[in-house]
């Protein structure tokens, strides 16, 4: 019998090692969603080349990203996991969707504006049309829910608009997707600048914790984390550094704000930062161990990805041929 559950799709770029932000905002939810949804997850390497990449480093990071997803709880028996460039329909659908997306819409994307500032010497067409490829990723699989961090909300909303526009023009074709954003931890902030998002492309390595950082490195980064004036562990608008650490600690330990405030009442930031570091180490250590094991068996990893790509291609080919028919492309 066909799977009657709603479908989930999400993607992550192999543009460096995943950060604590990627884990908290996105990846940690992907395993548990398998119980309720029919899940498809992709390492979106085609998105990564919007910024210049070293080919060998990209190849390596692609396998590492897949291994980290598996280590974080994606089960290839329950979900489809694949590498985006192995499914040609993403690029093909992207063209049709591009012809149904407005220049003005793309111009409003805040990520494009940010990344153009950061890569002023390489504002290429891919950086501008990136949200169209992302819409193709989602619409090819008729995903209902797209679990992402809050920074991707605008892109998922554009995917919705594109789907609706296509459906109105050519009759019902795509499921209209919705962003699935968790209340807690949808935006983890930089450890060095609590006004900025924790980002894996931050030039300052102390700003983020990578999922494969050694325990002593994780601890050092938390000890150096920027806090606020005063010495009290309390969530407040004028304490963005401490509030960010409380969010991280709460997610890692399951404790709520009141419990955290009580635990550190009368103790300084030093104790608190050490506890936060340890809580992250406790969660990451078993993931890092599985990650090492998965990477050590390259043949098995390749087999999983080959199977995932085959399954993805089957679904994607169906959607694409429907779209081609609807827009009036001939097929001989
Ligand atoms: P970069 O910051 O270099 O652009 P990134 O770290 O945002 O990259 P992506 O591959 O673009 O990485 O994001 C993968 C997922 O992780 C997305 O769902 C994104 O919303 C989420 N995410 C990224 N950073 C954070 C963060 N600091 N807090 C919460 N979620 C995040
Ligand atoms: N644009 C996203 C990554 C991404 C994605 C997707 C997320 C590409 N395709 C489809 C969800 C669904 C990012 O930069 N984080």
PDB file of C-alpha atoms and ligand atoms in Angstrom, residues 9-13 30 44 47 84 111 115 130 133-135 137-138 146-148 151-152 155-156, ligand 2:
ATOM      1  CA  UNK A   9      11.877  17.296   2.523  1.00  0.00           C
ATOM      2  CA  UNK A  10      14.941  19.149   3.706  1.00  0.00           C
ATOM      3  CA  UNK A  11      18.438  19.877   2.484  1.00  0.00           C
ATOM      4  CA  UNK A  12      21.764  20.995   3.837  1.00  0.00           C
ATOM      5  CA  UNK A  13      24.779  22.357   2.001  1.00  0.00           C
ATOM      6  CA  UNK A  30      15.273  15.181  11.000  1.00  0.00           C
ATOM      7  CA  UNK A  44      22.539  19.966  -1.659  1.00  0.00           C
ATOM      8  CA  UNK A  47      23.623  24.955  -3.910  1.00  0.00           C
ATOM      9  CA  UNK A  84      21.401  16.529  -5.057  1.00  0.00           C
ATOM     10  CA  UNK A 111      20.013  35.815   2.038  1.00  0.00           C
ATOM     11  CA  UNK A 115      25.650  36.892   0.593  1.00  0.00           C
ATOM     12  CA  UNK A 130      19.385  29.856  -5.675  1.00  0.00           C
ATOM     13  CA  UNK A 133      16.662  25.573  -7.197  1.00  0.00           C
ATOM     14  CA  UNK A 134      15.529  25.233  -3.600  1.00  0.00           C
ATOM     15  CA  UNK A 135      11.886  25.394  -4.731  1.00  0.00           C
ATOM     16  CA  UNK A 137      14.152  20.514  -4.483  1.00  0.00           C
ATOM     17  CA  UNK A 138      10.974  20.781  -2.467  1.00  0.00           C
ATOM     18  CA  UNK A 146      10.067  21.594   5.170  1.00  0.00           C
ATOM     19  CA  UNK A 147      11.980  21.554   8.490  1.00  0.00           C
ATOM     20  CA  UNK A 148      14.466  24.448   8.504  1.00  0.00           C
ATOM     21  CA  UNK A 151      16.736  31.977   8.244  1.00  0.00           C
ATOM     22  CA  UNK A 152      15.235  29.758   5.510  1.00  0.00           C
ATOM     23  CA  UNK A 155      12.883  30.786   0.829  1.00  0.00           C
ATOM     24  CA  UNK A 156      10.239  28.206   1.745  1.00  0.00           C
TER      25      UNK A 156
HETATM   26  N1  LIG B   2      18.804  26.848   1.197  1.00  0.00           N
HETATM   27  C1  LIG B   2      19.035  26.019   2.324  1.00  0.00           C
HETATM   28  C2  LIG B   2      19.456  24.632   1.987  1.00  0.00           C
HETATM   29  C3  LIG B   2      18.438  23.991   1.121  1.00  0.00           C
HETATM   30  C4  LIG B   2      17.157  23.499   1.523  1.00  0.00           C
HETATM   31  C5  LIG B   2      16.557  22.987   0.334  1.00  0.00           C
HETATM   32  C6  LIG B   2      16.481  23.451   2.733  1.00  0.00           C
HETATM   33  C7  LIG B   2      18.541  23.783  -0.212  1.00  0.00           C
HETATM   34  N2  LIG B   2      17.438  23.173  -0.687  1.00  0.00           N
HETATM   35  C8  LIG B   2      15.283  22.461   0.354  1.00  0.00           C
HETATM   36  C9  LIG B   2      15.194  22.910   2.729  1.00  0.00           C
HETATM   37  C10 LIG B   2      14.609  22.420   1.558  1.00  0.00           C
HETATM   38  C11 LIG B   2      20.054  26.705   3.187  1.00  0.00           C
HETATM   39  O1  LIG B   2      20.813  27.478   2.710  1.00  0.00           O
HETATM   40  N3  LIG B   2      20.076  26.388   4.408  1.00  0.00           N
END
